[in-house]
Amino acid sequence: MTSRSRQIVIVAGILLPTLWGCGKKESPPSTPPAAKVQPSIATAPVPPFDANRAFADIVRQVDMGPRVPNSPAHAKCVAWLDSSLLSCTQNVQLQHFTDPGYSPGETLNLTNVIASFNPSATYRVLILTHFDSRPWADEDPNPANHDKPIPAANDGGSGTAVMLELARQMKLHPPPIGVDLFFDDGEDYGKYKVDGLDRYFLGVKYFVNNKPADYNPRFDILLDMVGDTNADFEPESNSVQSAPQYVDEIWNTAQQMGLSHFHTGHESDIEDDHLPLIQAGIPSVDIIDGDLVGHVSTDPNRKYWHTMDDLPKHLAPSTLGEVGRLLLTLIYNRLPQDGQSL
Ligand SMILES: [Zn+2]
């Protein structure tokens, strides 16, 4: 992900009109009143989540090398996602698009990967993460590393691994609601000090600008850095503003499940892939380990964001398991099916 939103005033005041191009004020995302959540509407049994297999998929991604746009490792990762998802559902879409890089004459070749389950359901949830790796370890304590790509075990690898395991489970246990898994590209490409957020969230920007008018998921859940051994997931401010009822549902469910990494504190605004989705009117919830961003955590083992130290050694299957089991519980046992609310 990009950064903690100390610059949120700049973002709101200057950058977003540029991002959306039209100069019009977008309608704010609808924020329905926080209705009383209906308990356990769907009745499907909740499948298991294989956290060790998800962890192995993080190691596999890191072993490919940094998945930086235009690199062989990036192409390998796209092919791996495509083939892995096609073994789970026939509804896999590759969105190829380009973007100018920072070097003169450069063209980034980017690919969004989207896998759909229960495609005929009208109640749909979009679950997304970025799979690309940041090309610049610009937060590394060693300045010599600032132009090197990061391993991106947690920042890209963890959400990708969790979502692949969701796909495997949804193949075996068709979900009662519609679920679209969106592995987005080019989230972490930007240089904030050069052009703000212009070259962040490239895949999600392309997605919202090209999505069919009749594709309107009820809400989305963004996963970003969801694998740390000591992860701390708290409701993030942009999410609370955009989708209060879904934030409540997710964190209440986590509390009822006794998940140790989900806390009911408050995480300040974070600039992440959910911003373009919110701007497009889709209620969005970012599940993110926010204290990693900007190295806010006092734990010396949790200061690897955007450094060469974003490695599997900091991550744990147990954290991936909590996130995976929470998502499966929401999909199979908490979210309404067609014709129902929330
Ligand atoms: Zn990042």
Short mmCIF file of C-alpha atoms and ligand atoms in Angstrom, two decimals:
data_model
loop_
_atom_site.label_atom_id
_atom_site.label_comp_id
_atom_site.label_asym_id
_atom_site.label_seq_id
_atom_site.Cartn_x
_atom_site.Cartn_y
_atom_site.Cartn_z
CA MET A 1 0.00 0.00 0.00
CA THR A 2 1.05 3.57 -0.23
CA SER A 3 1.02 5.61 2.88
CA ARG A 4 -0.68 6.82 5.96
CA SER A 5 -2.80 9.78 5.11
CA ARG A 6 -1.02 12.64 6.81
CA GLN A 7 -1.61 14.22 3.40
CA ILE A 8 -5.32 13.57 3.36
CA VAL A 9 -6.12 17.26 2.94
CA ILE A 10 -3.94 17.35 -0.15
CA VAL A 11 -5.59 14.21 -1.41
CA ALA A 12 -9.07 15.50 -0.93
CA GLY A 13 -8.37 18.98 -2.19
CA ILE A 14 -6.06 18.55 -5.14
CA LEU A 15 -5.35 15.06 -6.23
CA LEU A 16 -8.70 13.42 -6.52
CA PRO A 17 -10.09 15.75 -9.20
CA THR A 18 -7.00 14.94 -11.24
CA LEU A 19 -7.47 11.26 -10.63
CA TRP A 20 -11.02 11.22 -11.80
CA GLY A 21 -10.45 13.60 -14.65
CA CYS A 22 -13.88 15.12 -14.94
CA GLY A 23 -13.46 17.99 -12.50
CA LYS A 24 -16.94 17.35 -11.20
CA LYS A 25 -17.58 16.66 -7.62
CA GLU A 26 -18.36 13.02 -7.32
CA SER A 27 -21.46 12.06 -5.46
CA PRO A 28 -20.43 10.86 -2.05
CA PRO A 29 -20.80 7.14 -1.56
CA SER A 30 -24.13 6.30 -0.10
CA THR A 31 -23.93 5.66 3.60
CA PRO A 32 -27.12 3.91 4.62
CA PRO A 33 -27.98 4.15 8.26
CA ALA A 34 -26.31 1.50 10.35
CA ALA A 35 -29.17 -0.94 10.24
CA LYS A 36 -29.36 -3.73 12.73
CA VAL A 37 -27.43 -6.58 11.22
CA GLN A 38 -29.43 -9.71 10.56
CA PRO A 39 -27.84 -12.70 12.28
CA SER A 40 -26.60 -15.70 10.32
CA ILE A 41 -28.74 -15.34 7.23
CA ALA A 42 -27.06 -17.89 5.00
CA THR A 43 -27.06 -21.45 6.19
CA ALA A 44 -24.19 -22.96 4.23
CA PRO A 45 -21.51 -24.62 6.38
CA VAL A 46 -18.30 -22.64 6.53
CA PRO A 47 -15.43 -24.39 4.72
CA PRO A 48 -12.04 -24.75 6.37
CA PHE A 49 -9.13 -22.47 5.45
CA ASP A 50 -5.71 -24.03 4.86
CA ALA A 51 -3.40 -21.41 6.37
CA ASN A 52 -0.24 -23.40 5.80
CA ARG A 53 -1.00 -23.67 2.09
CA ALA A 54 -1.60 -19.91 2.01
CA PHE A 55 1.73 -19.30 3.75
CA ALA A 56 3.46 -21.53 1.20
CA ASP A 57 1.98 -19.36 -1.53
CA ILE A 58 3.65 -16.30 0.01
CA VAL A 59 7.01 -18.06 -0.06
CA ARG A 60 6.32 -19.08 -3.65
CA GLN A 61 5.68 -15.48 -4.67
CA VAL A 62 8.82 -14.21 -2.94
CA ASP A 63 10.81 -16.96 -4.63
CA MET A 64 9.63 -15.66 -8.00
CA GLY A 65 11.41 -12.39 -7.22
CA PRO A 66 9.82 -8.95 -6.84
CA ARG A 67 6.68 -8.86 -9.00
CA VAL A 68 7.48 -5.45 -10.46
CA PRO A 69 5.60 -4.42 -13.63
CA ASN A 70 7.46 -5.40 -16.84
CA SER A 71 9.67 -7.90 -15.00
CA PRO A 72 9.81 -11.66 -15.71
CA ALA A 73 8.68 -12.32 -12.13
CA HIS A 74 5.59 -10.18 -12.72
CA ALA A 75 4.70 -12.11 -15.88
CA LYS A 76 5.28 -15.37 -14.06
CA CYS A 77 2.98 -14.29 -11.25
CA VAL A 78 0.19 -13.31 -13.66
CA ALA A 79 0.45 -16.69 -15.42
CA TRP A 80 0.42 -18.47 -12.05
CA LEU A 81 -2.64 -16.55 -10.85
CA ASP A 82 -4.42 -17.20 -14.13
CA SER A 83 -3.77 -20.95 -14.15
CA SER A 84 -4.43 -21.35 -10.42
CA LEU A 85 -7.76 -19.54 -10.65
CA LEU A 86 -8.79 -21.34 -13.83
CA SER A 87 -8.47 -24.58 -11.90
CA CYS A 88 -11.08 -23.21 -9.48
CA THR A 89 -13.56 -21.44 -11.78
CA GLN A 90 -14.07 -20.99 -15.50
CA ASN A 91 -14.94 -17.34 -14.88
CA VAL A 92 -11.49 -15.76 -14.96
CA GLN A 93 -10.87 -12.46 -16.69
CA LEU A 94 -7.54 -10.84 -17.50
CA GLN A 95 -7.68 -7.09 -17.97
CA HIS A 96 -4.59 -5.95 -19.88
CA PHE A 97 -3.80 -2.26 -19.83
CA THR A 98 -0.84 0.08 -20.02
CA ASP A 99 0.41 3.11 -18.18
CA PRO A 100 3.37 5.42 -18.72
CA GLY A 101 6.24 4.67 -16.39
CA TYR A 102 8.62 7.23 -14.99
CA SER A 103 11.32 6.84 -17.64
CA PRO A 104 10.92 8.63 -21.01
CA GLY A 105 9.38 6.30 -23.57
CA GLU A 106 8.60 3.64 -21.01
CA THR A 107 5.31 1.76 -21.12
CA LEU A 108 4.12 -0.38 -18.24
CA ASN A 109 2.28 -3.52 -19.24
CA LEU A 110 -0.19 -4.30 -16.48
CA THR A 111 -2.79 -6.98 -15.91
CA ASN A 112 -5.73 -7.22 -13.53
CA VAL A 113 -6.88 -10.74 -12.76
CA ILE A 114 -10.52 -11.26 -11.75
CA ALA A 115 -12.12 -14.58 -10.80
CA SER A 116 -15.86 -14.85 -10.22
CA PHE A 117 -17.85 -17.39 -8.22
CA ASN A 118 -21.62 -17.88 -8.34
CA PRO A 119 -21.81 -15.52 -11.34
CA SER A 120 -25.62 -15.50 -11.51
CA ALA A 121 -26.09 -14.18 -7.96
CA THR A 122 -27.11 -10.55 -7.80
CA TYR A 123 -25.83 -10.08 -4.24
CA ARG A 124 -22.12 -9.76 -4.94
CA VAL A 125 -19.11 -8.94 -2.82
CA LEU A 126 -15.82 -7.82 -4.34
CA ILE A 127 -12.69 -8.97 -2.51
CA LEU A 128 -9.43 -7.47 -3.70
CA THR A 129 -5.74 -7.22 -3.08
CA HIS A 130 -2.75 -6.09 -5.09
CA PHE A 131 -0.24 -8.64 -6.32
CA ASP A 132 2.41 -6.26 -7.69
CA SER A 133 5.58 -5.47 -5.75
CA ARG A 134 6.83 -1.98 -5.06
CA PRO A 135 9.82 -1.23 -7.33
CA TRP A 136 11.47 1.02 -4.75
CA ALA A 137 12.45 0.20 -1.18
CA ASP A 138 12.31 3.89 -0.41
CA GLU A 139 11.68 3.40 3.30
CA ASP A 140 14.70 1.15 3.76
CA PRO A 141 17.16 2.33 6.45
CA ASN A 142 19.96 1.85 3.93
CA PRO A 143 19.75 4.55 1.23
CA ALA A 144 21.62 2.23 -1.15
CA ASN A 145 18.47 0.12 -1.27
CA HIS A 146 16.05 2.90 -2.14
CA ASP A 147 16.02 2.06 -5.85
CA LYS A 148 15.72 -1.70 -5.36
CA PRO A 149 12.40 -3.58 -5.53
CA ILE A 150 10.98 -5.00 -2.32
CA PRO A 151 10.37 -8.74 -1.75
CA ALA A 152 6.76 -7.85 -0.88
CA ALA A 153 5.96 -10.89 1.24
CA ASN A 154 3.35 -9.02 3.25
CA ASP A 155 2.77 -5.97 1.02
CA GLY A 156 1.22 -7.82 -1.91
CA GLY A 157 2.05 -11.45 -1.22
CA SER A 158 -0.15 -12.03 1.83
CA GLY A 159 -3.48 -10.84 0.42
CA THR A 160 -2.81 -12.70 -2.81
CA ALA A 161 -2.17 -15.92 -0.90
CA VAL A 162 -5.31 -15.57 1.22
CA MET A 163 -7.47 -14.94 -1.84
CA LEU A 164 -6.03 -17.92 -3.73
CA GLU A 165 -6.97 -20.15 -0.82
CA LEU A 166 -10.48 -18.63 -0.83
CA ALA A 167 -10.72 -19.60 -4.49
CA ARG A 168 -9.76 -23.19 -3.73
CA GLN A 169 -12.39 -23.43 -1.02
CA MET A 170 -15.08 -21.81 -3.17
CA LYS A 171 -14.37 -24.36 -5.89
CA LEU A 172 -15.04 -27.18 -3.43
CA HIS A 173 -17.92 -25.38 -1.71
CA PRO A 174 -19.84 -23.08 -4.08
CA PRO A 175 -20.66 -19.92 -2.14
CA PRO A 176 -24.29 -18.87 -1.44
CA ILE A 177 -23.55 -15.30 -2.57
CA GLY A 178 -21.67 -13.93 -5.55
CA VAL A 179 -17.97 -13.39 -4.90
CA ASP A 180 -15.52 -11.69 -7.23
CA LEU A 181 -11.83 -12.01 -6.41
CA PHE A 182 -9.86 -9.11 -7.87
CA PHE A 183 -6.06 -9.40 -7.95
CA ASP A 184 -5.15 -5.88 -8.96
CA ASP A 185 -1.93 -4.67 -10.55
CA GLY A 186 0.11 -1.50 -10.12
CA GLU A 187 -1.06 -0.56 -6.64
CA ASP A 188 2.39 0.21 -5.34
CA TYR A 189 4.03 1.80 -8.37
CA GLY A 190 3.84 5.44 -7.39
CA LYS A 191 6.39 7.92 -6.10
CA TYR A 192 4.51 10.13 -3.72
CA LYS A 193 7.14 12.86 -3.69
CA VAL A 194 7.14 13.05 -7.51
CA ASP A 195 3.48 12.95 -8.47
CA GLY A 196 1.42 12.23 -5.40
CA LEU A 197 -1.07 9.42 -5.94
CA ASP A 198 -1.08 9.70 -9.76
CA ARG A 199 0.66 6.36 -10.28
CA TYR A 200 -0.70 4.45 -7.33
CA PHE A 201 -3.75 2.17 -7.52
CA LEU A 202 -3.32 1.80 -11.30
CA GLY A 203 -5.24 -1.45 -11.55
CA VAL A 204 -8.19 -0.34 -9.46
CA LYS A 205 -8.40 2.96 -11.34
CA TYR A 206 -8.53 1.05 -14.61
CA PHE A 207 -11.13 -1.31 -13.16
CA VAL A 208 -13.54 1.40 -12.00
CA ASN A 209 -13.15 3.36 -15.23
CA ASN A 210 -13.94 0.31 -17.36
CA LYS A 211 -16.37 -1.72 -15.33
CA PRO A 212 -19.79 -2.44 -16.85
CA ALA A 213 -22.49 -0.09 -15.61
CA ASP A 214 -24.49 -3.02 -14.32
CA TYR A 215 -21.66 -4.39 -12.21
CA ASN A 216 -22.40 -3.02 -8.78
CA PRO A 217 -21.15 -5.12 -5.88
CA ARG A 218 -22.82 -4.39 -2.56
CA PHE A 219 -19.43 -3.57 -1.09
CA ASP A 220 -15.81 -4.57 -1.27
CA ILE A 221 -13.23 -5.85 1.16
CA LEU A 222 -9.63 -4.88 0.49
CA LEU A 223 -6.83 -7.00 1.96
CA ASP A 224 -3.44 -5.35 2.41
CA MET A 225 -0.61 -6.60 4.59
CA VAL A 226 -2.64 -9.30 6.30
CA GLY A 227 0.08 -11.75 7.32
CA ASP A 228 2.25 -10.29 10.08
CA THR A 229 2.89 -12.51 13.10
CA ASN A 230 1.69 -9.73 15.40
CA ALA A 231 -0.82 -8.10 13.07
CA ASP A 232 -3.21 -5.51 14.45
CA PHE A 233 -6.35 -4.94 12.39
CA GLU A 234 -8.47 -1.98 13.44
CA PRO A 235 -11.27 -0.19 11.56
CA GLU A 236 -9.68 2.31 9.17
CA SER A 237 -11.17 5.78 8.91
CA ASN A 238 -11.92 5.91 5.18
CA SER A 239 -13.64 2.54 5.52
CA VAL A 240 -15.69 3.63 8.51
CA GLN A 241 -16.84 6.68 6.61
CA SER A 242 -17.55 4.74 3.42
CA ALA A 243 -19.13 1.57 4.77
CA PRO A 244 -19.98 1.80 8.48
CA GLN A 245 -22.46 -1.07 8.48
CA TYR A 246 -20.00 -3.43 6.79
CA VAL A 247 -17.16 -2.41 9.10
CA ASP A 248 -19.44 -3.20 12.04
CA GLU A 249 -20.45 -6.53 10.55
CA ILE A 250 -16.85 -7.57 9.87
CA TRP A 251 -15.40 -6.55 13.23
CA ASN A 252 -18.43 -7.89 15.16
CA THR A 253 -18.03 -11.21 13.38
CA ALA A 254 -14.31 -11.25 14.18
CA GLN A 255 -15.08 -10.55 17.81
CA GLN A 256 -17.67 -13.33 17.95
CA MET A 257 -15.13 -15.70 16.41
CA GLY A 258 -12.56 -14.70 19.01
CA LEU A 259 -9.99 -13.60 16.45
CA SER A 260 -6.95 -12.23 18.27
CA HIS A 261 -5.67 -9.84 15.60
CA PHE A 262 -8.90 -7.87 15.14
CA HIS A 263 -9.36 -5.04 17.57
CA THR A 264 -12.06 -2.44 17.96
CA GLY A 265 -9.73 0.54 18.13
CA HIS A 266 -9.40 3.16 15.46
CA GLU A 267 -6.97 3.36 12.56
CA SER A 268 -6.44 6.75 10.94
CA ASP A 269 -6.98 7.35 7.23
CA ILE A 270 -4.81 5.23 4.97
CA GLU A 271 -4.35 5.82 1.25
CA ASP A 272 -4.94 2.50 -0.41
CA ASP A 273 -6.72 0.71 -3.25
CA HIS A 274 -10.10 1.42 -1.69
CA LEU A 275 -9.97 5.14 -2.51
CA PRO A 276 -10.87 4.76 -6.23
CA LEU A 277 -13.63 2.31 -5.31
CA ILE A 278 -15.08 4.72 -2.76
CA GLN A 279 -14.94 7.46 -5.37
CA ALA A 280 -16.85 5.15 -7.72
CA GLY A 281 -19.60 4.84 -5.10
CA ILE A 282 -18.79 1.34 -3.86
CA PRO A 283 -18.76 1.02 -0.06
CA SER A 284 -15.28 -0.23 0.81
CA VAL A 285 -13.60 -1.81 3.81
CA ASP A 286 -9.81 -1.97 4.06
CA ILE A 287 -8.51 -4.75 6.29
CA ILE A 288 -4.96 -3.52 6.79
CA ASP A 289 -2.28 -3.79 9.43
CA GLY A 290 -2.05 -0.03 9.66
CA ASP A 291 0.72 0.26 12.23
CA LEU A 292 3.16 -1.11 9.67
CA VAL A 293 2.59 1.95 7.51
CA GLY A 294 5.15 4.62 8.25
CA HIS A 295 6.82 2.27 10.77
CA VAL A 296 4.44 3.45 13.48
CA SER A 297 4.69 0.21 15.44
CA THR A 298 7.19 0.26 18.27
CA ASP A 299 8.00 -3.42 17.67
CA PRO A 300 11.39 -3.60 15.89
CA ASN A 301 10.13 -6.64 13.96
CA ARG A 302 7.32 -4.55 12.49
CA LYS A 303 9.33 -1.86 10.74
CA TYR A 304 9.76 -3.44 7.32
CA TRP A 305 7.11 -1.61 5.26
CA HIS A 306 8.59 -0.64 1.88
CA THR A 307 12.00 -2.02 2.82
CA MET A 308 14.10 -4.98 1.68
CA ASP A 309 13.04 -6.72 4.89
CA ASP A 310 9.42 -7.37 3.83
CA LEU A 311 10.07 -11.10 4.06
CA PRO A 312 8.15 -14.25 5.09
CA LYS A 313 10.09 -14.43 8.37
CA HIS A 314 7.83 -11.70 9.75
CA LEU A 315 4.63 -13.52 8.80
CA ALA A 316 2.66 -16.36 10.32
CA PRO A 317 0.10 -18.88 9.03
CA SER A 318 -2.03 -18.20 12.11
CA THR A 319 -2.65 -14.60 11.00
CA LEU A 320 -3.51 -15.66 7.47
CA GLY A 321 -5.84 -18.22 8.98
CA GLU A 322 -7.73 -15.63 10.98
CA VAL A 323 -8.28 -13.45 7.92
CA GLY A 324 -9.23 -16.41 5.75
CA ARG A 325 -11.67 -17.90 8.26
CA LEU A 326 -13.26 -14.51 8.82
CA LEU A 327 -13.84 -14.03 5.09
CA LEU A 328 -15.25 -17.52 4.68
CA THR A 329 -17.58 -16.99 7.65
CA LEU A 330 -18.83 -13.74 6.14
CA ILE A 331 -19.38 -15.35 2.74
CA TYR A 332 -21.08 -18.53 3.92
CA ASN A 333 -22.70 -17.59 7.18
CA ARG A 334 -23.16 -13.86 7.62
CA LEU A 335 -23.88 -12.02 4.41
CA PRO A 336 -27.40 -12.09 2.94
CA GLN A 337 -28.25 -13.91 -0.19
CA ASP A 338 -30.32 -12.46 -3.02
CA GLY A 339 -33.33 -10.43 -2.00
CA GLN A 340 -32.04 -9.58 1.45
CA SER A 341 -30.48 -6.51 2.97
CA LEU A 342 -26.98 -5.50 4.15
ZN ZN B 1 3.04 -0.86 -0.31
#
